[in-house]
mmCIF file of C-alpha atoms (C1' of nucleotides) in Angstrom:
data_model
loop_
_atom_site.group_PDB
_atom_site.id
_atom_site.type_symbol
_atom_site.label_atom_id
_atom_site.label_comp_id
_atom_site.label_asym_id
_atom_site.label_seq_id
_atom_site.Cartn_x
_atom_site.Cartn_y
_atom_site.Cartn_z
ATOM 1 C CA UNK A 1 0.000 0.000 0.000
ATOM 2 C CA UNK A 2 2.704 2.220 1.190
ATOM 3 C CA UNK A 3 4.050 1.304 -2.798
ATOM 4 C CA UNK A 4 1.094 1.781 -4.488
ATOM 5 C CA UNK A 5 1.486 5.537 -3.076
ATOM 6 C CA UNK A 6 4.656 6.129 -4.057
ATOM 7 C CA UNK A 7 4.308 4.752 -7.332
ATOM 8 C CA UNK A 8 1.418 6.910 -8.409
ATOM 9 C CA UNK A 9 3.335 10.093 -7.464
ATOM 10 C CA UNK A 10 6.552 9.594 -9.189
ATOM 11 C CA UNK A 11 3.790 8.642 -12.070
ATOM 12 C CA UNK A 12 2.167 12.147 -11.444
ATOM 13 C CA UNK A 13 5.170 13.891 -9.994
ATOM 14 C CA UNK A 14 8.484 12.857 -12.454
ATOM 15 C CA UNK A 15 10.569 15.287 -13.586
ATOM 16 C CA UNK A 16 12.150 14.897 -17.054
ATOM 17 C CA UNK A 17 15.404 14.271 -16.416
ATOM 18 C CA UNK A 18 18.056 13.523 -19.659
ATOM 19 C CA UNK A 19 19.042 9.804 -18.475
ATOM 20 C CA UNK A 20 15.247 9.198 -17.856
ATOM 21 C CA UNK A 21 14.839 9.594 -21.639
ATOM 22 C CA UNK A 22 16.684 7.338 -23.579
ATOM 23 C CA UNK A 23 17.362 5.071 -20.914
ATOM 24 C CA UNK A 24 19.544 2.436 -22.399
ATOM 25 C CA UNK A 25 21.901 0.282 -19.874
ATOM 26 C CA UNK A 26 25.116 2.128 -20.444
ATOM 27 C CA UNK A 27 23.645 5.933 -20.575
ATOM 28 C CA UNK A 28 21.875 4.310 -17.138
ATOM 29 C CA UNK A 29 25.533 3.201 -15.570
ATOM 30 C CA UNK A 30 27.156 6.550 -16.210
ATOM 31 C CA UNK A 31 24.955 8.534 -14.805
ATOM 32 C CA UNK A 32 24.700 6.446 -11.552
ATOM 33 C CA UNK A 33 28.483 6.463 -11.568
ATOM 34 C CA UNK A 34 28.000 10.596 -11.949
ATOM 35 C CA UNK A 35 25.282 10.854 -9.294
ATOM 36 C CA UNK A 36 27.096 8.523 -6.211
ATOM 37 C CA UNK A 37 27.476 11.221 -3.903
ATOM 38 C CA UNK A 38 26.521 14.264 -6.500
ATOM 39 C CA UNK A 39 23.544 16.214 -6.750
ATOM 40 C CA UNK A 40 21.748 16.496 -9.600
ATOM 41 C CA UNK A 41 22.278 19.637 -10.972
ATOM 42 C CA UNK A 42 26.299 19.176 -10.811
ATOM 43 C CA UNK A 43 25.525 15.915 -13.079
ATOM 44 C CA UNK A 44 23.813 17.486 -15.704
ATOM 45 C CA UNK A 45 26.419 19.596 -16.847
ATOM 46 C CA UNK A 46 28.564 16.203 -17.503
ATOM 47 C CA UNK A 47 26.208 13.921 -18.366
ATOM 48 C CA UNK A 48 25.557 14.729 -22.145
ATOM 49 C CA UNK A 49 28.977 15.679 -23.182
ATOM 50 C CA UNK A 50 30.531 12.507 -21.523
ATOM 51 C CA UNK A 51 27.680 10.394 -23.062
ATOM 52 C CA UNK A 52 28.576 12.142 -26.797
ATOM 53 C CA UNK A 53 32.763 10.945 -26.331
ATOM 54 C CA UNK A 54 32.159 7.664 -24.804
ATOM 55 C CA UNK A 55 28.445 6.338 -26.406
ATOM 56 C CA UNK A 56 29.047 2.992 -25.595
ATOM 57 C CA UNK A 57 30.909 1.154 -23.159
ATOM 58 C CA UNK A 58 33.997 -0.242 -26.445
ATOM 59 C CA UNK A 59 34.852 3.629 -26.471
ATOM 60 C CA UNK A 60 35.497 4.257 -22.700
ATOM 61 C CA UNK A 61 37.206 0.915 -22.874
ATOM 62 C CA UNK A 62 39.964 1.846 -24.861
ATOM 63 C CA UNK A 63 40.068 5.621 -23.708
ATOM 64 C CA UNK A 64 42.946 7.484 -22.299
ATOM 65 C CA UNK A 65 43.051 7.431 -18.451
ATOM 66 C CA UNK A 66 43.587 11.474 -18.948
ATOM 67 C CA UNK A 67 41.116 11.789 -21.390
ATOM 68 C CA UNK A 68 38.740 10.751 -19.199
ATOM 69 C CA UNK A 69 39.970 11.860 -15.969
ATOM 70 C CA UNK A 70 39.152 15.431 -18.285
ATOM 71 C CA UNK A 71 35.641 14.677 -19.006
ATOM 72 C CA UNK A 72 35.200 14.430 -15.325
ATOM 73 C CA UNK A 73 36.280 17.349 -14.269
ATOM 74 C CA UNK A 74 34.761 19.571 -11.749
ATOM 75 C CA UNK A 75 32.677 16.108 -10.711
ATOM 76 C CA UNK A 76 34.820 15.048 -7.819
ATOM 77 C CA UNK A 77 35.594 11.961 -6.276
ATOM 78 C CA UNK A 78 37.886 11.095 -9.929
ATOM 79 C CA UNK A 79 38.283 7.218 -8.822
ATOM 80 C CA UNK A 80 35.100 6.956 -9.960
ATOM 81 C CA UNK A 81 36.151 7.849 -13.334
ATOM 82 C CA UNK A 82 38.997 5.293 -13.591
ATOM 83 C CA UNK A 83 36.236 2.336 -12.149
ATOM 84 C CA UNK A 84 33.632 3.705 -14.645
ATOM 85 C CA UNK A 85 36.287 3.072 -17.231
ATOM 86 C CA UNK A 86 37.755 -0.184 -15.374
ATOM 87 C CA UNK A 87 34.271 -1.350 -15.563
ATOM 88 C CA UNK A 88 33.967 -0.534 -19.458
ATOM 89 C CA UNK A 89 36.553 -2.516 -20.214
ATOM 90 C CA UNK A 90 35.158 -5.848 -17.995
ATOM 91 C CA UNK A 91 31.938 -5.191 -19.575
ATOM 92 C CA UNK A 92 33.615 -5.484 -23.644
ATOM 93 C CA UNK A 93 35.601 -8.676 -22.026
ATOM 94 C CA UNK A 94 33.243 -10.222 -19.583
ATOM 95 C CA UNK A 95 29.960 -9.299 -20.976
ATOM 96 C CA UNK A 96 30.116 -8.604 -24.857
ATOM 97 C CA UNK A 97 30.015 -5.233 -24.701
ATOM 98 C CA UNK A 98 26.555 -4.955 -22.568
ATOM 99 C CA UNK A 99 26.143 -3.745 -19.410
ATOM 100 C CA UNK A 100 24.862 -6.640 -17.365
ATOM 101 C CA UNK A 101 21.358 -6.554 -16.073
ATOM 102 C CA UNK A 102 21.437 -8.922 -13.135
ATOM 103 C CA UNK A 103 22.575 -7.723 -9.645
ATOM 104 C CA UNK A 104 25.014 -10.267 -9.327
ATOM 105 C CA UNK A 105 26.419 -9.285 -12.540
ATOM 106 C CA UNK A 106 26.682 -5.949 -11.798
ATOM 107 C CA UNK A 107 28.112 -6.140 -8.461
ATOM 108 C CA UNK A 108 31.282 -7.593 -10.042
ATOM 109 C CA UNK A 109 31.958 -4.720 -11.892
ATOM 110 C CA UNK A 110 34.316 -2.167 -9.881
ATOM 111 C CA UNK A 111 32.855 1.049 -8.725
ATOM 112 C CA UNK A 112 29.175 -0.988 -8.855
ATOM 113 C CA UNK A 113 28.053 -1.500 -4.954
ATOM 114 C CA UNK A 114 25.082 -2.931 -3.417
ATOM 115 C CA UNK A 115 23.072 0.209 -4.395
ATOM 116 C CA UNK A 116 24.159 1.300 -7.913
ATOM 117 C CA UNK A 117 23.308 -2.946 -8.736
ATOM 118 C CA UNK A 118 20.399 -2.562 -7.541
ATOM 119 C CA UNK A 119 19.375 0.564 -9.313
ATOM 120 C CA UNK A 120 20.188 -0.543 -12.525
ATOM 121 C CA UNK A 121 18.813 -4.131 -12.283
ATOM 122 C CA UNK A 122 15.579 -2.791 -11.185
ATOM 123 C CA UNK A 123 15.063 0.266 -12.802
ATOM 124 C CA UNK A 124 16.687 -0.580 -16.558
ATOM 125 C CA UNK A 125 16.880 -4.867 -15.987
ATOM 126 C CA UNK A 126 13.271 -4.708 -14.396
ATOM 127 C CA UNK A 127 13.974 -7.000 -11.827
ATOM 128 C CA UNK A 128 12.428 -7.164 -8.330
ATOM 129 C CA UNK A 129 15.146 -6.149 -6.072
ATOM 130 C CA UNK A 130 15.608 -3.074 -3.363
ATOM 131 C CA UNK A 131 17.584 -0.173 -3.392
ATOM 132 C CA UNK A 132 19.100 2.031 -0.488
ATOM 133 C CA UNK A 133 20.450 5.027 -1.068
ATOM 134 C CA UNK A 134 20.475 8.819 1.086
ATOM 135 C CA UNK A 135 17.433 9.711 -0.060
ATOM 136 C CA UNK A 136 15.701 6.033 0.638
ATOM 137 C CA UNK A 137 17.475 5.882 3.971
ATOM 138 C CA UNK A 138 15.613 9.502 5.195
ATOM 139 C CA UNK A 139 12.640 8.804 3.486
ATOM 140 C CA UNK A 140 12.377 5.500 5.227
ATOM 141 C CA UNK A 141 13.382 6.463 8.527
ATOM 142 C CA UNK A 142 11.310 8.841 8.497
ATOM 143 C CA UNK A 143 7.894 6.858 7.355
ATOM 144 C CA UNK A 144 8.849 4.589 10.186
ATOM 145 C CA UNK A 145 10.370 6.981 12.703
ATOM 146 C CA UNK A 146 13.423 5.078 13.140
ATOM 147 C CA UNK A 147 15.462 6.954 15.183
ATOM 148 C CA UNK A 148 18.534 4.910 15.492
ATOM 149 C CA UNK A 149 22.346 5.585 14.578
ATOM 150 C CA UNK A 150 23.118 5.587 10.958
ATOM 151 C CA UNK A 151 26.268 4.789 11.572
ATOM 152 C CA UNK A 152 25.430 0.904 12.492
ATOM 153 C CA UNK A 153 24.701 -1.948 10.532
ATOM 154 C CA UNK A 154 21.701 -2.546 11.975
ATOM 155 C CA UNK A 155 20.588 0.492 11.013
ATOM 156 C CA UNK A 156 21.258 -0.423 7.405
ATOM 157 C CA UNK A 157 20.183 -3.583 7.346
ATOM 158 C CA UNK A 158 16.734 -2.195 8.895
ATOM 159 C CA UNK A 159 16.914 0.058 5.768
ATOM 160 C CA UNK A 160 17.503 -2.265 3.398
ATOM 161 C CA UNK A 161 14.665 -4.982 4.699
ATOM 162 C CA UNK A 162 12.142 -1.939 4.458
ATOM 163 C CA UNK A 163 12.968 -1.488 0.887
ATOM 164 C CA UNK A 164 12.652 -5.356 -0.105
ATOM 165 C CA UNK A 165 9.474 -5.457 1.642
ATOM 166 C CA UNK A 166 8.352 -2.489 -0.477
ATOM 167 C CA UNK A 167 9.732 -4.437 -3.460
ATOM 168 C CA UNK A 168 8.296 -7.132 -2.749
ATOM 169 C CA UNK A 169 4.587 -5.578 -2.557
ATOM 170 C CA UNK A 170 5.127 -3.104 -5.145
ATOM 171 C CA UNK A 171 3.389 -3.193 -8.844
ATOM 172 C CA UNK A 172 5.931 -1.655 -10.861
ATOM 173 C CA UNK A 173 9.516 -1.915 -8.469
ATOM 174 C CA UNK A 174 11.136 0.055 -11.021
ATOM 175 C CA UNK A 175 8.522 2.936 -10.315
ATOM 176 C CA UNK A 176 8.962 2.465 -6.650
ATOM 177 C CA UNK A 177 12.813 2.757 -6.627
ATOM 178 C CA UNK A 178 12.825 5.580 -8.595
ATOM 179 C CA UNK A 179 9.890 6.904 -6.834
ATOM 180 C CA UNK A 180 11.420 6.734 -3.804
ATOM 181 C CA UNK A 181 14.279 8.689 -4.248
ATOM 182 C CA UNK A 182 12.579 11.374 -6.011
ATOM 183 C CA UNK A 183 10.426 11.306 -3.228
ATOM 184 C CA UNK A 184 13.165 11.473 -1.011
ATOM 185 C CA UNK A 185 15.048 14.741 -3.238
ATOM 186 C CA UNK A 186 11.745 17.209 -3.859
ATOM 187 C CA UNK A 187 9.717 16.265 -0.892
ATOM 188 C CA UNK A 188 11.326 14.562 1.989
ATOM 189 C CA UNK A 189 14.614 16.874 1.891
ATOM 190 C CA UNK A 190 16.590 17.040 5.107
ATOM 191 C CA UNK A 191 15.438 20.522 5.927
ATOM 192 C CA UNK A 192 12.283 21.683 5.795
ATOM 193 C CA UNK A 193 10.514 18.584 4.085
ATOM 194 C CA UNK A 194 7.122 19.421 2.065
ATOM 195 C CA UNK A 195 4.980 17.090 4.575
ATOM 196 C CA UNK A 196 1.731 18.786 3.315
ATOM 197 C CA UNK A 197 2.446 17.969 -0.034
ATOM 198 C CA UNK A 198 4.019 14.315 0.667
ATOM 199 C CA UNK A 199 1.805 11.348 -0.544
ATOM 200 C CA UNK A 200 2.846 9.448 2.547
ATOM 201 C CA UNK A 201 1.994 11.992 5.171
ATOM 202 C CA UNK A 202 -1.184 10.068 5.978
ATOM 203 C CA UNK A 203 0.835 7.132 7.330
ATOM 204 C CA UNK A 204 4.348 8.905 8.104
ATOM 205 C CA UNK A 205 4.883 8.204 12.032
ATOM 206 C CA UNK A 206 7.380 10.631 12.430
ATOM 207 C CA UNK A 207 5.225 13.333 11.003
ATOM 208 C CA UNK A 208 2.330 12.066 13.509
ATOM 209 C CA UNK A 209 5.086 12.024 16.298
ATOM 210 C CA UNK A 210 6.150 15.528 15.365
ATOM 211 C CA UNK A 211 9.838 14.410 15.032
ATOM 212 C CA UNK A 212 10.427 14.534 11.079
ATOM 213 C CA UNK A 213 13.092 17.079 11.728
ATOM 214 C CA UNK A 214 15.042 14.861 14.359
ATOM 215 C CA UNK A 215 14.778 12.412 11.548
ATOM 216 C CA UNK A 216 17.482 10.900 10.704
ATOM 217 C CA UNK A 217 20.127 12.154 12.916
ATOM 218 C CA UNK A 218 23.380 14.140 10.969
ATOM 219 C CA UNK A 219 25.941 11.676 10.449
ATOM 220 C CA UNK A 220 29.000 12.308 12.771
ATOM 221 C CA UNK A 221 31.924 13.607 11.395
ATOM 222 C CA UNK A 222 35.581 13.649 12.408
ATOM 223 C CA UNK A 223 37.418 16.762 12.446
ATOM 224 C CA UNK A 224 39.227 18.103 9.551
ATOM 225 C CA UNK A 225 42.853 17.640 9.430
ATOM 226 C CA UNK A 226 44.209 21.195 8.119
ATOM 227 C CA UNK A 227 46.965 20.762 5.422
ATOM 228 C CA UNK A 228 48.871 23.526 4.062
ATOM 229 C CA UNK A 229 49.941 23.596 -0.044
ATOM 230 C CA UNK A 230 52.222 25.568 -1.572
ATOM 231 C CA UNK A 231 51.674 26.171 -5.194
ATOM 232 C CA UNK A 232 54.322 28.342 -7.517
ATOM 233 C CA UNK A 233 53.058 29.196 -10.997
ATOM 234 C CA UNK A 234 55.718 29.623 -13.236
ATOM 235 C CA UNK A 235 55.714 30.608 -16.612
ATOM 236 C CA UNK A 236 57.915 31.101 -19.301
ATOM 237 C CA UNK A 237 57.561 31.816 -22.889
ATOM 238 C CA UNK A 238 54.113 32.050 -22.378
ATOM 239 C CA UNK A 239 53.719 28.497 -20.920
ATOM 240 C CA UNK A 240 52.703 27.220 -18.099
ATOM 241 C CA UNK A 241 54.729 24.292 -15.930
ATOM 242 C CA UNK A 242 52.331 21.845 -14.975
ATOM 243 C CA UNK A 243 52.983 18.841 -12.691
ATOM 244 C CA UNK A 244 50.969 15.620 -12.653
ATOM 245 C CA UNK A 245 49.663 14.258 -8.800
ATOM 246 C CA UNK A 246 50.615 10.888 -7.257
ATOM 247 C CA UNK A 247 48.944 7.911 -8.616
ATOM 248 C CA UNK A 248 46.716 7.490 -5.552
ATOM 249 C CA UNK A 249 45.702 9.694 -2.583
ATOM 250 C CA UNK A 250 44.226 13.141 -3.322
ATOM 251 C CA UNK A 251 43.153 14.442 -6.949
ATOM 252 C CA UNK A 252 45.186 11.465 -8.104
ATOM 253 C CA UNK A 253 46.586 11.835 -11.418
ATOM 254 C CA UNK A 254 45.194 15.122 -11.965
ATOM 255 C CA UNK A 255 47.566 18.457 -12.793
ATOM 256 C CA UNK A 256 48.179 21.387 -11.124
ATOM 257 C CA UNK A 257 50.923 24.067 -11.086
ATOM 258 C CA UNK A 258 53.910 22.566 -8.854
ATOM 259 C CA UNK A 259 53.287 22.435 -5.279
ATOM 260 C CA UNK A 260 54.883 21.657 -1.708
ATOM 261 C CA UNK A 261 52.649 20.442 0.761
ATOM 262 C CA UNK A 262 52.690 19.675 4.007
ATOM 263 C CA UNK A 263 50.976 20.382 7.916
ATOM 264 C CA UNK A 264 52.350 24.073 8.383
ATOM 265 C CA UNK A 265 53.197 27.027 6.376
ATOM 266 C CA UNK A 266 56.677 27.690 5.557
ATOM 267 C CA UNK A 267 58.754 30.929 4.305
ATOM 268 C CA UNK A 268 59.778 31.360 1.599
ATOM 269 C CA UNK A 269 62.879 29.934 1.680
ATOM 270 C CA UNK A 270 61.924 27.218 2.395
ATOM 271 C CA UNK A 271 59.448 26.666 -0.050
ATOM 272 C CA UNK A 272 62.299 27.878 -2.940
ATOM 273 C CA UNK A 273 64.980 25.323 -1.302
ATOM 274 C CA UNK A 274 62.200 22.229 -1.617
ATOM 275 C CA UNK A 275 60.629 22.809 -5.025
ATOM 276 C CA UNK A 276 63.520 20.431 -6.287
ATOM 277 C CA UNK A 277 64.461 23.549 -8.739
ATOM 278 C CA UNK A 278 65.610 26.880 -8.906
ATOM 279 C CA UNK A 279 63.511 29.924 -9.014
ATOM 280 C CA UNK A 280 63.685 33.885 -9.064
ATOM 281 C CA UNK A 281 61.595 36.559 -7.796
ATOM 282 C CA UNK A 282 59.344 34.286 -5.797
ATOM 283 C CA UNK A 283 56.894 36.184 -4.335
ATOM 284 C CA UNK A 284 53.246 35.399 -2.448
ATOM 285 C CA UNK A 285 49.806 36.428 -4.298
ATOM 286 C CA UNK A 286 47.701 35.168 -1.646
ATOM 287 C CA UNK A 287 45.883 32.206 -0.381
ATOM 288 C CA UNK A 288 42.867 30.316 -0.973
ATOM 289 C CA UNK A 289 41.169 27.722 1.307
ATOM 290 C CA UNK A 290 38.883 24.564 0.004
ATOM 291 C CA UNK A 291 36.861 22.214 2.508
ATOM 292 C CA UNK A 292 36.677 18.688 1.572
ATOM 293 C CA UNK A 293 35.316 15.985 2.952
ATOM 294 C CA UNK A 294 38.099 15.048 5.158
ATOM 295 C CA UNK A 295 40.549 17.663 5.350
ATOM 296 C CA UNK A 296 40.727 21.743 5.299
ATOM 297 C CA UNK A 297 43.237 22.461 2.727
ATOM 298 C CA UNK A 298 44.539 26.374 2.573
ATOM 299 C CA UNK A 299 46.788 26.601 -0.280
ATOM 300 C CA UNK A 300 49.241 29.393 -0.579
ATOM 301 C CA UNK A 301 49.983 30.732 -4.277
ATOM 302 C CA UNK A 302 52.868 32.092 -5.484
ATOM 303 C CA UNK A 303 54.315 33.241 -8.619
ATOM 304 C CA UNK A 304 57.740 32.875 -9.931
ATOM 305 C CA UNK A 305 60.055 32.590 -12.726
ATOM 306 C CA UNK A 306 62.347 29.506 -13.394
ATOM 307 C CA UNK A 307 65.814 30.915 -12.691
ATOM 308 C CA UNK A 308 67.680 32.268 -15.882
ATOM 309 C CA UNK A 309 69.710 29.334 -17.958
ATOM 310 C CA UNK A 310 67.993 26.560 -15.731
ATOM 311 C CA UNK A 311 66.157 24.128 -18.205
ATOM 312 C CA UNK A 312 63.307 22.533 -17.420
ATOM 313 C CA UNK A 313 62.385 19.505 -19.655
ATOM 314 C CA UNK A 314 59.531 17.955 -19.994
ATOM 315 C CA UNK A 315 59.356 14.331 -18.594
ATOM 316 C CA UNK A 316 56.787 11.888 -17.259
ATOM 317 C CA UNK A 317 54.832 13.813 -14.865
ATOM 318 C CA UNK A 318 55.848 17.630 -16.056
ATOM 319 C CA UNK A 319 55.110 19.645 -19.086
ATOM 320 C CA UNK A 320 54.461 23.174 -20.501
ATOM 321 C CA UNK A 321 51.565 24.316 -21.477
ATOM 322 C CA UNK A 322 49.594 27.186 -22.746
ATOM 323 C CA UNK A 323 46.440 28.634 -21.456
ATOM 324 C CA UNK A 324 44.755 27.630 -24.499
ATOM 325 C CA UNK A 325 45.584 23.797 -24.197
ATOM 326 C CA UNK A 326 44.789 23.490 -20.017
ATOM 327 C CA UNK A 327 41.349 22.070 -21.072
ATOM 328 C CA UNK A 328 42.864 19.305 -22.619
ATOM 329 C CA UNK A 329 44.296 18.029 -19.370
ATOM 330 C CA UNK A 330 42.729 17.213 -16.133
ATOM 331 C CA UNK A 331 42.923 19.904 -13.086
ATOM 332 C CA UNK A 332 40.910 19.998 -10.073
ATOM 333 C CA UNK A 333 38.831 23.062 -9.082
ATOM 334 C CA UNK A 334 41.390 23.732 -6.679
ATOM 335 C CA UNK A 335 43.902 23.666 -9.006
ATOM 336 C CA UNK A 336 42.300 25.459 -11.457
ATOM 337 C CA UNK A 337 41.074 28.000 -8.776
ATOM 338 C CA UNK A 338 44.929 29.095 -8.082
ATOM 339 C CA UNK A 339 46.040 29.521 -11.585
ATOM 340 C CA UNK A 340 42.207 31.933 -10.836
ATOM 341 C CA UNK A 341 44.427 33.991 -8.032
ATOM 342 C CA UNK A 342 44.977 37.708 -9.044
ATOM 343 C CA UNK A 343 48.733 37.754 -10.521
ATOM 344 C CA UNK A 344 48.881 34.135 -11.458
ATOM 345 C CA UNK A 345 47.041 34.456 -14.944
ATOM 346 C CA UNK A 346 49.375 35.314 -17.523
ATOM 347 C CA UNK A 347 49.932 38.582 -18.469
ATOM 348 C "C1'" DG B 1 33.453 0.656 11.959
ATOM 349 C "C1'" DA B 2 36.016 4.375 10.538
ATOM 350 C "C1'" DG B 3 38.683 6.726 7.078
ATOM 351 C "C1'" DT B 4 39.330 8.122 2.217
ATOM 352 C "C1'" DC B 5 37.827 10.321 -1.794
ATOM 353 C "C1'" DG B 6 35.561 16.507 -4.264
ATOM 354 C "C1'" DT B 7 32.492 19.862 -5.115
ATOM 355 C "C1'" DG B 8 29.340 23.619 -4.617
ATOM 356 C "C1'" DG B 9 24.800 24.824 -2.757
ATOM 357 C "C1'" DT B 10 22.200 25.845 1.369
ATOM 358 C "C1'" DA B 11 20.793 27.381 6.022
ATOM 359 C "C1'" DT C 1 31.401 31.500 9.050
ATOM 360 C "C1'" DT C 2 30.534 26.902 9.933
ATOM 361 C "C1'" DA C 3 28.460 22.654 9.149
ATOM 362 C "C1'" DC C 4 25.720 19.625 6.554
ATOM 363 C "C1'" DC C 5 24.664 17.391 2.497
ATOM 364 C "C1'" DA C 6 24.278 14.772 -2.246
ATOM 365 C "C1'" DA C 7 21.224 8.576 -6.832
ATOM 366 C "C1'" DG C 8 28.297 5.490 -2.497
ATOM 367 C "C1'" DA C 9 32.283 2.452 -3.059
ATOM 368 C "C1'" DC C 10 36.251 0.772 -1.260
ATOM 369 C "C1'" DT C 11 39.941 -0.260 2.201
#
DNA sequence: GAGTCGTGGTA
DNA sequence: TTACCAAGACT
């Protein structure tokens, strides 16, 4: 009953969004990819011109780590980019080129978890299984006023048997999973939910109880550890030295004018005598500061020129390039935010 | 279970 | 300004 309800809003209620029409598999497994831990709007500036270089999954398969690390820019969390492609390639060897339909299937594919399988087998495969994801989790807790930790298993697993037993009872289960996390994003949002408008509110027990906004508690966080960069833009000949990031760890792979980091600030000499090379006329623009998810990173820019008669050739990891050509390679925002600073562009 | 991995909007 | 949060997965 509780399914029925759902299903004839999302019916009513849909919005049109671009991987709603056209659904095939593989448009479906990008976006999910896109949208773990993205909103919407932040997709659909990706979505279409990532679709348009890689239509099928043979054309991420044999694409250029970089290349596609670039397509994702600005998205965030970039491993997702090298599974979406990982997973490409297992679907052209494992699967002839289509994206499995079956959760097991899918779950073997890396970057695919318990919810992403489930979301495509039951909303593209049609099959009858659940799906849990932050939208399900509040809009479940909150229909049955579960007030426990999110944090613990239990609390998942309570989740997750709530949305099989939905499944189970539902007519369409690809309506319902949908419908549910629509529900979840225009209706039951974390702040100020639309209760009036909700087609559950007549059986909600946490809107009865008067505790929807208690409902589900804010995850706990741990504190940020602060880190401090130190970024020098250098230029000469109207190119820019780029270096490429560690394999693994932070904005893996991705570029970014050459930087020192570490847990405090340092003077400038310092900074000069680590770069690994020597510069002139360094000299501090400013800082910037960006929050992530873990860690408070202020980065300091500077601005310098590569001291006269050193040469500076390009090898794996370092090259020169010119304004016009940075959208070719990948850069986080952050990185792309201090070549921004006032007296780093080039002149 | 807790930490890692980005980004930008919102209150 | 600070904190929370988003169609999570992986270690």
């Amino acid at each position: 009953m509780c399914s029925q309800a759902i299903e004839r809003w999302f019916a009513a209620e849909a919005r049109n969004l671009p991987w709603r029409s056209n659904r095939t598999p593989w448009r479906s497994l990008v976006s999910e990819f896109m949208l773990q831990q993205t909103q919407v709007a932040r997709v659909l500036e990706r979505f279409e011109p990532f679709l348009e270089r890689f239509p099928a999954a043979k054309d991420l398969a044999v694409a250029d780590v970089q290349e596609v690390l670039s397509m994702w820019q600005g998205l965030g969390y970039y491993r997702r980019a090298r599974n979406l492609r990982c997973a490409a390639q297992a679907i052209v060897t494992e699967f002839g080129g289509e994206v499995p339909l079956d959760v097991d299937a899918l779950l073997t594919l890396p970057g695919v978890g318990r919810y992403t399988a489930g979301s495509i087998a039951s909303i593209v495969g049609r099959r009858r299984v659940a799906i849990v994801d932050g939208n399900v989790t509040r809009l479940l807790a909150r229909v049955y006023c579960d007030g426990g930790i999110p944090e613990d298993r239990s609390y998942v697993n309570r989740m997750w048997s709530r949305s099989q037993a939905l499944v189970e009872e539902s007519e369409f289960p690809a309506r319902l999973n949908e419908g549910m996390m629509e529900l979840g994003a225009v209706i039951c949002t974390p702040t100020s939910p639309s209760c009036d408008v909700c087609p559950l509110n007549d059986r909600c027990q946490s809107l009865s109880a008067g505790c929807v906004a208690e409902i589900p508690p804010a995850k706990r966080r741990a504190n940020r550890a602060v880190l401090h960069h130190h970024s020098v833009v250098i230029r000469r000949r109207g190119k820019l030295l780029l270096e490429r990031r560690p394999e693994s760890g932070l904005w893996a792979g991705l570029w970014q004018a050459p930087a020192i980091e570490g847990d405090g600030e340092l003077s400038g000499g310092e900074l000069a005598d680590q770069l690994g090379f020597p510069v002139e006329r360094l000299a501090r623009l400013g800082s910037i500061t960006r929050q992530l998810t873990h860690r408070t990173v202020h980065i300091h820019v500077h601005v310098a020129d590569l001291a006269s008669g050193v040469r500076m050739p390009e090898v794996d990891g370092r090259k020169w390039v010119r304004d016009a050509d940075l959208s070719g390679l990948p850069l986080s925002s952050a990185a792309l935010a201090v070549l921004a600073v006032p007296g780093a562009a080039a002149c």
